[in-house]
Amino acid sequence: MKRNLSILLFLLCATTLFADTNRNPFGPWYRQDYEEKPWWIDGFLGWGIEPTYPGSDETEGEIFPFLRFSVKDKWNNRYAVYPIGVSGSFDITEDFNFFVAIEYEAGGDGESADFEGLDEIDDTLDGNFQLSYKWDSFYVYGSLQPDILGRGKGLVWFTGAGYDWQITDRVAFRQRLGLTGGDKTHMETEFNITAQESERTGLPEYNPKAGIKNIEYVVQFQYDFTEHFSFFTLIQLEQYLGEAADSPLVMSDLTAASVAGVFIRW
């Protein structure tokens, strides 16, 4: 069973897809002129709500701040440093992008999943290697997320497509549809119940195979008050499938998470 996800990590994952696919930390690529500034700082302050653990039918909320420092080189490659990781974004062609990140991911235990007696999950470092291609405002992407330290998370993969709609100069609407899966190690970390855990929790044993984990739909809305301040909101729906949905730990096949707040850019 995987530890609780933090809203901050959820926000990072969501904005990473849109940020580097669309060449802008917060917004579509055609809203930012990378020739203007060799570096910039952006931040977020908001409130988020998410399931207490993957597949939970209960939610929790918290206030989260976020800050990131980004620079670009003369070839327009972008590099970023933020509290839990570092990233780089490289344009192979004008429309073809490669993104890589290394991020700290906190572990957890059965207490954090609302189930006493589940095995503890260690902290680790995640890698994220993503390729994306865009046609105007439409894009497709695929990425691999390995557990760099080999501490039990396994390998996760993502694929999907999205569309950015710039309604007016100040208003943007974005949506993305994606599919997520994992190897056997990852599926066991998130959804299995060992014989020992079964004895401690009273839940039936369960040993999932590798495969598709969930399909997700994400919508974002952004309103730019000024050049430096924007209101931002995001809603993510996840539908668990197959081996994941059959796990006794999954109380709800369909879960939702949301974030709303203010972006600040310098």
mmCIF file of C-alpha atoms in Angstrom:
data_model
loop_
_atom_site.group_PDB
_atom_site.id
_atom_site.type_symbol
_atom_site.label_atom_id
_atom_site.label_comp_id
_atom_site.label_asym_id
_atom_site.label_seq_id
_atom_site.Cartn_x
_atom_site.Cartn_y
_atom_site.Cartn_z
ATOM 1 C CA MET A 1 0.000 0.000 0.000
ATOM 2 C CA LYS A 2 1.413 3.319 -0.990
ATOM 3 C CA ARG A 3 1.760 6.192 1.477
ATOM 4 C CA ASN A 4 -0.451 9.254 1.336
ATOM 5 C CA LEU A 5 0.157 11.482 -1.647
ATOM 6 C CA SER A 6 0.748 15.117 -0.787
ATOM 7 C CA ILE A 7 -1.187 17.795 -2.627
ATOM 8 C CA LEU A 8 2.111 19.467 -3.346
ATOM 9 C CA LEU A 9 3.399 16.429 -5.258
ATOM 10 C CA PHE A 10 0.098 16.162 -7.055
ATOM 11 C CA LEU A 11 0.386 19.805 -8.100
ATOM 12 C CA LEU A 12 3.940 19.328 -9.291
ATOM 13 C CA CYS A 13 3.014 16.322 -11.405
ATOM 14 C CA ALA A 14 0.072 18.115 -12.951
ATOM 15 C CA THR A 15 1.905 21.335 -13.757
ATOM 16 C CA THR A 16 4.952 19.446 -15.013
ATOM 17 C CA LEU A 17 2.930 17.913 -17.839
ATOM 18 C CA PHE A 18 1.498 21.249 -18.864
ATOM 19 C CA ALA A 19 4.562 23.294 -18.036
ATOM 20 C CA ASP A 20 7.200 21.596 -20.124
ATOM 21 C CA THR A 21 4.930 20.199 -22.788
ATOM 22 C CA ASN A 22 3.745 23.731 -23.454
ATOM 23 C CA ARG A 23 7.037 25.442 -22.647
ATOM 24 C CA ASN A 24 5.758 27.620 -19.868
ATOM 25 C CA PRO A 25 5.970 27.004 -16.111
ATOM 26 C CA PHE A 26 2.353 28.021 -15.730
ATOM 27 C CA GLY A 27 0.484 28.452 -18.955
ATOM 28 C CA PRO A 28 0.494 27.548 -22.658
ATOM 29 C CA TRP A 29 3.698 28.005 -24.639
ATOM 30 C CA TYR A 30 2.305 30.880 -26.704
ATOM 31 C CA ARG A 31 1.766 32.993 -23.581
ATOM 32 C CA GLN A 32 5.464 33.262 -22.656
ATOM 33 C CA ASP A 33 8.356 34.798 -24.541
ATOM 34 C CA TYR A 34 11.474 32.885 -23.492
ATOM 35 C CA GLU A 35 13.638 35.379 -25.346
ATOM 36 C CA GLU A 36 12.716 38.109 -22.863
ATOM 37 C CA LYS A 37 14.216 36.665 -19.699
ATOM 38 C CA PRO A 38 17.132 34.302 -19.044
ATOM 39 C CA TRP A 39 15.701 33.408 -15.620
ATOM 40 C CA TRP A 40 12.486 33.700 -13.660
ATOM 41 C CA ILE A 41 10.898 32.748 -10.343
ATOM 42 C CA ASP A 42 7.343 31.498 -10.000
ATOM 43 C CA GLY A 43 5.319 30.435 -7.010
ATOM 44 C CA PHE A 44 1.934 29.202 -5.930
ATOM 45 C CA LEU A 45 -0.162 29.617 -2.812
ATOM 46 C CA GLY A 46 -3.408 27.709 -2.619
ATOM 47 C CA TRP A 47 -5.683 25.115 -1.077
ATOM 48 C CA GLY A 48 -5.951 21.498 -2.226
ATOM 49 C CA ILE A 49 -8.191 18.505 -1.547
ATOM 50 C CA GLU A 50 -7.341 14.900 -2.428
ATOM 51 C CA PRO A 51 -8.140 11.312 -1.360
ATOM 52 C CA THR A 52 -6.436 10.276 1.886
ATOM 53 C CA TYR A 53 -4.735 7.453 -0.070
ATOM 54 C CA PRO A 54 -5.045 6.005 -3.626
ATOM 55 C CA GLY A 55 -8.578 4.660 -3.953
ATOM 56 C CA SER A 56 -9.862 6.157 -0.695
ATOM 57 C CA ASP A 57 -13.462 7.336 -0.433
ATOM 58 C CA GLU A 58 -12.393 10.013 2.075
ATOM 59 C CA THR A 59 -10.558 13.274 1.357
ATOM 60 C CA GLU A 60 -8.246 15.643 3.184
ATOM 61 C CA GLY A 61 -7.307 19.254 2.532
ATOM 62 C CA GLU A 62 -4.376 21.486 3.265
ATOM 63 C CA ILE A 63 -2.839 24.857 2.400
ATOM 64 C CA PHE A 64 0.319 24.581 0.300
ATOM 65 C CA PRO A 65 2.982 27.049 -0.826
ATOM 66 C CA PHE A 66 5.303 26.301 -3.729
ATOM 67 C CA LEU A 67 8.338 28.113 -5.166
ATOM 68 C CA ARG A 68 10.517 27.397 -8.210
ATOM 69 C CA PHE A 69 13.574 29.046 -9.767
ATOM 70 C CA SER A 70 14.077 28.542 -13.526
ATOM 71 C CA VAL A 71 16.792 29.518 -16.002
ATOM 72 C CA LYS A 72 17.332 28.980 -19.713
ATOM 73 C CA ASP A 73 20.499 28.677 -21.770
ATOM 74 C CA LYS A 74 21.288 30.119 -25.194
ATOM 75 C CA TRP A 75 19.706 27.065 -26.868
ATOM 76 C CA ASN A 76 16.422 27.740 -25.025
ATOM 77 C CA ASN A 77 16.795 24.698 -22.761
ATOM 78 C CA ARG A 78 15.087 25.297 -19.416
ATOM 79 C CA TYR A 79 16.288 24.161 -15.983
ATOM 80 C CA ALA A 80 14.404 24.436 -12.700
ATOM 81 C CA VAL A 81 15.102 23.966 -8.994
ATOM 82 C CA TYR A 82 12.297 23.604 -6.441
ATOM 83 C CA PRO A 83 12.048 22.289 -2.845
ATOM 84 C CA ILE A 84 11.687 18.600 -3.734
ATOM 85 C CA GLY A 85 13.615 18.317 -6.964
ATOM 86 C CA VAL A 86 15.308 19.552 -10.115
ATOM 87 C CA SER A 87 14.228 19.385 -13.771
ATOM 88 C CA GLY A 88 15.332 20.130 -17.318
ATOM 89 C CA SER A 89 13.327 20.733 -20.492
ATOM 90 C CA PHE A 90 14.940 20.378 -23.923
ATOM 91 C CA ASP A 91 13.444 21.172 -27.333
ATOM 92 C CA ILE A 92 14.546 18.476 -29.788
ATOM 93 C CA THR A 93 12.684 20.378 -32.512
ATOM 94 C CA GLU A 94 10.321 23.320 -32.377
ATOM 95 C CA ASP A 95 7.420 20.983 -31.549
ATOM 96 C CA PHE A 96 9.185 17.968 -30.001
ATOM 97 C CA ASN A 97 10.265 18.184 -26.342
ATOM 98 C CA PHE A 98 12.203 16.013 -23.878
ATOM 99 C CA PHE A 99 11.702 16.609 -20.150
ATOM 100 C CA VAL A 100 13.600 15.030 -17.253
ATOM 101 C CA ALA A 101 13.200 15.483 -13.491
ATOM 102 C CA ILE A 102 14.447 13.975 -10.249
ATOM 103 C CA GLU A 103 12.169 14.446 -7.241
ATOM 104 C CA TYR A 104 12.042 13.372 -3.615
ATOM 105 C CA GLU A 105 8.988 11.281 -2.785
ATOM 106 C CA ALA A 106 8.021 10.732 0.827
ATOM 107 C CA GLY A 107 7.164 7.275 2.081
ATOM 108 C CA GLY A 108 4.542 6.328 4.635
ATOM 109 C CA ASP A 109 2.924 3.506 6.538
ATOM 110 C CA GLY A 110 -0.427 1.948 7.283
ATOM 111 C CA GLU A 111 -1.386 4.761 9.618
ATOM 112 C CA SER A 112 -1.237 7.254 6.741
ATOM 113 C CA ALA A 113 -3.499 5.024 4.663
ATOM 114 C CA ASP A 114 -6.150 4.723 7.379
ATOM 115 C CA PHE A 115 -5.247 1.034 7.779
ATOM 116 C CA GLU A 116 -3.199 -0.040 10.762
ATOM 117 C CA GLY A 117 -0.828 -2.938 10.178
ATOM 118 C CA LEU A 118 0.290 -2.241 6.616
ATOM 119 C CA ASP A 119 4.008 -2.332 5.861
ATOM 120 C CA GLU A 120 5.954 0.913 5.833
ATOM 121 C CA ILE A 121 7.041 2.419 2.510
ATOM 122 C CA ASP A 122 10.498 4.027 2.375
ATOM 123 C CA ASP A 123 11.285 7.504 1.122
ATOM 124 C CA THR A 124 12.855 7.507 -2.342
ATOM 125 C CA LEU A 125 13.865 9.558 -5.362
ATOM 126 C CA ASP A 126 11.684 9.423 -8.470
ATOM 127 C CA GLY A 127 12.917 9.983 -11.977
ATOM 128 C CA ASN A 128 10.635 11.325 -14.678
ATOM 129 C CA PHE A 129 11.555 11.018 -18.363
ATOM 130 C CA GLN A 130 8.994 12.436 -20.758
ATOM 131 C CA LEU A 131 8.641 12.976 -24.501
ATOM 132 C CA SER A 132 5.913 15.216 -25.888
ATOM 133 C CA TYR A 133 4.862 16.508 -29.276
ATOM 134 C CA LYS A 134 2.513 19.382 -30.052
ATOM 135 C CA TRP A 135 0.402 20.555 -32.973
ATOM 136 C CA ASP A 136 -0.566 24.168 -32.261
ATOM 137 C CA SER A 137 -2.565 23.866 -29.009
ATOM 138 C CA PHE A 138 -2.905 20.062 -29.056
ATOM 139 C CA TYR A 139 -0.215 17.743 -27.666
ATOM 140 C CA VAL A 140 0.522 14.097 -26.883
ATOM 141 C CA TYR A 141 2.961 12.769 -24.300
ATOM 142 C CA GLY A 142 4.496 9.620 -22.849
ATOM 143 C CA SER A 143 6.726 9.234 -19.813
ATOM 144 C CA LEU A 144 8.459 6.744 -17.529
ATOM 145 C CA GLN A 145 8.852 7.294 -13.777
ATOM 146 C CA PRO A 146 11.337 4.876 -12.180
ATOM 147 C CA ASP A 147 12.247 4.526 -8.518
ATOM 148 C CA ILE A 148 15.885 5.633 -8.761
ATOM 149 C CA LEU A 149 16.888 4.280 -5.347
ATOM 150 C CA GLY A 150 15.036 0.979 -5.783
ATOM 151 C CA ARG A 151 13.098 1.279 -2.537
ATOM 152 C CA GLY A 152 9.947 -0.489 -3.608
ATOM 153 C CA LYS A 153 7.977 1.951 -5.730
ATOM 154 C CA GLY A 154 8.874 0.254 -9.006
ATOM 155 C CA LEU A 155 8.287 1.702 -12.470
ATOM 156 C CA VAL A 156 5.265 3.820 -13.456
ATOM 157 C CA TRP A 157 4.357 4.842 -17.004
ATOM 158 C CA PHE A 158 2.063 7.573 -18.311
ATOM 159 C CA THR A 159 0.614 8.376 -21.732
ATOM 160 C CA GLY A 160 -2.077 10.735 -22.942
ATOM 161 C CA ALA A 161 -3.072 13.850 -24.830
ATOM 162 C CA GLY A 162 -4.223 17.361 -24.019
ATOM 163 C CA TYR A 163 -5.538 20.586 -25.476
ATOM 164 C CA ASP A 164 -4.935 24.198 -24.416
ATOM 165 C CA TRP A 165 -7.644 26.697 -25.285
ATOM 166 C CA GLN A 166 -6.706 30.357 -24.922
ATOM 167 C CA ILE A 167 -10.200 31.825 -24.669
ATOM 168 C CA THR A 168 -9.069 35.460 -24.337
ATOM 169 C CA ASP A 169 -5.773 37.208 -23.625
ATOM 170 C CA ARG A 170 -6.396 36.662 -19.910
ATOM 171 C CA VAL A 171 -8.437 33.445 -19.744
ATOM 172 C CA ALA A 172 -7.151 29.949 -20.515
ATOM 173 C CA PHE A 173 -8.831 26.538 -20.282
ATOM 174 C CA ARG A 174 -6.822 23.316 -20.489
ATOM 175 C CA GLN A 175 -7.761 19.672 -20.447
ATOM 176 C CA ARG A 176 -5.866 16.403 -20.513
ATOM 177 C CA LEU A 177 -6.827 12.717 -20.765
ATOM 178 C CA GLY A 178 -4.229 10.212 -19.618
ATOM 179 C CA LEU A 179 -3.611 6.547 -18.887
ATOM 180 C CA THR A 180 -1.323 5.296 -16.081
ATOM 181 C CA GLY A 181 0.155 1.867 -15.435
ATOM 182 C CA GLY A 182 2.928 0.205 -13.492
ATOM 183 C CA ASP A 183 5.145 -2.843 -13.237
ATOM 184 C CA LYS A 184 4.452 -5.582 -10.692
ATOM 185 C CA THR A 185 6.592 -3.914 -8.007
ATOM 186 C CA HIS A 186 4.638 -0.678 -8.291
ATOM 187 C CA MET A 187 1.235 -2.376 -8.308
ATOM 188 C CA GLU A 188 2.209 -4.397 -5.235
ATOM 189 C CA THR A 189 3.426 -1.263 -3.438
ATOM 190 C CA GLU A 190 0.128 0.514 -4.022
ATOM 191 C CA PHE A 191 -2.474 -2.251 -3.924
ATOM 192 C CA ASN A 192 -1.269 -5.589 -2.542
ATOM 193 C CA ILE A 193 -2.001 -7.161 0.840
ATOM 194 C CA THR A 194 0.540 -9.717 2.055
ATOM 195 C CA ALA A 195 -0.297 -12.656 4.317
ATOM 196 C CA GLN A 196 1.195 -10.802 7.280
ATOM 197 C CA GLU A 197 -0.737 -7.635 6.484
ATOM 198 C CA SER A 198 -3.908 -9.693 6.092
ATOM 199 C CA GLU A 199 -3.448 -11.115 9.584
ATOM 200 C CA ARG A 200 -2.893 -7.669 11.057
ATOM 201 C CA THR A 201 -5.694 -5.870 9.206
ATOM 202 C CA GLY A 202 -8.334 -8.536 8.611
ATOM 203 C CA LEU A 203 -8.341 -7.719 4.891
ATOM 204 C CA PRO A 204 -8.056 -10.566 2.364
ATOM 205 C CA GLU A 205 -4.706 -11.274 0.747
ATOM 206 C CA TYR A 206 -4.255 -9.690 -2.663
ATOM 207 C CA ASN A 207 -1.364 -9.879 -5.143
ATOM 208 C CA PRO A 208 -1.885 -7.701 -8.235
ATOM 209 C CA LYS A 209 -0.079 -8.111 -11.531
ATOM 210 C CA ALA A 210 1.586 -5.455 -13.637
ATOM 211 C CA GLY A 211 -0.731 -3.489 -15.895
ATOM 212 C CA ILE A 212 -2.956 -0.452 -16.289
ATOM 213 C CA LYS A 213 -3.709 1.347 -13.046
ATOM 214 C CA ASN A 214 -6.108 4.154 -13.911
ATOM 215 C CA ILE A 215 -7.403 6.571 -16.492
ATOM 216 C CA GLU A 216 -7.498 10.239 -15.512
ATOM 217 C CA TYR A 217 -9.109 13.406 -16.773
ATOM 218 C CA VAL A 218 -7.703 16.794 -15.749
ATOM 219 C CA VAL A 219 -9.146 20.248 -16.371
ATOM 220 C CA GLN A 220 -7.453 23.549 -15.557
ATOM 221 C CA PHE A 221 -8.690 27.109 -15.594
ATOM 222 C CA GLN A 222 -6.455 30.177 -15.357
ATOM 223 C CA TYR A 223 -7.250 33.872 -15.225
ATOM 224 C CA ASP A 224 -4.382 36.373 -15.460
ATOM 225 C CA PHE A 225 -5.035 39.416 -13.304
ATOM 226 C CA THR A 226 -1.746 41.031 -14.296
ATOM 227 C CA GLU A 227 1.562 40.022 -15.823
ATOM 228 C CA HIS A 228 2.638 38.701 -12.427
ATOM 229 C CA PHE A 229 -0.537 37.321 -10.789
ATOM 230 C CA SER A 230 -2.992 34.651 -11.942
ATOM 231 C CA PHE A 231 -5.879 32.734 -10.414
ATOM 232 C CA PHE A 232 -5.588 29.019 -11.042
ATOM 233 C CA THR A 233 -7.828 26.022 -10.400
ATOM 234 C CA LEU A 234 -7.459 22.350 -11.296
ATOM 235 C CA ILE A 235 -9.714 19.287 -10.976
ATOM 236 C CA GLN A 236 -8.455 15.742 -11.523
ATOM 237 C CA LEU A 237 -10.688 12.672 -11.815
ATOM 238 C CA GLU A 238 -9.150 9.190 -11.592
ATOM 239 C CA GLN A 239 -10.959 5.985 -12.563
ATOM 240 C CA TYR A 240 -9.149 2.893 -11.261
ATOM 241 C CA LEU A 241 -9.108 -0.103 -13.593
ATOM 242 C CA GLY A 242 -8.291 -3.808 -13.645
ATOM 243 C CA GLU A 243 -5.957 -5.118 -10.955
ATOM 244 C CA ALA A 244 -5.988 -1.785 -9.129
ATOM 245 C CA ALA A 245 -9.772 -1.545 -8.980
ATOM 246 C CA ASP A 246 -10.026 -5.124 -7.652
ATOM 247 C CA SER A 247 -7.783 -4.416 -4.645
ATOM 248 C CA PRO A 248 -9.498 -4.581 -1.213
ATOM 249 C CA LEU A 249 -7.693 -1.303 -0.433
ATOM 250 C CA VAL A 250 -9.633 0.587 -3.116
ATOM 251 C CA MET A 251 -12.809 1.867 -1.509
ATOM 252 C CA SER A 252 -13.823 4.006 -4.497
ATOM 253 C CA ASP A 253 -13.051 3.232 -8.156
ATOM 254 C CA LEU A 254 -13.555 6.916 -9.013
ATOM 255 C CA THR A 255 -11.694 9.568 -7.006
ATOM 256 C CA ALA A 256 -11.285 13.328 -7.361
ATOM 257 C CA ALA A 257 -8.674 15.868 -6.335
ATOM 258 C CA SER A 258 -8.672 19.643 -6.737
ATOM 259 C CA VAL A 259 -6.372 22.621 -6.236
ATOM 260 C CA ALA A 260 -7.137 26.352 -6.331
ATOM 261 C CA GLY A 261 -4.961 29.355 -5.604
ATOM 262 C CA VAL A 262 -2.832 32.173 -6.951
ATOM 263 C CA PHE A 263 0.280 31.962 -9.118
ATOM 264 C CA ILE A 264 2.974 34.628 -8.779
ATOM 265 C CA ARG A 265 5.654 35.177 -11.431
ATOM 266 C CA TRP A 266 8.768 37.356 -11.371
#
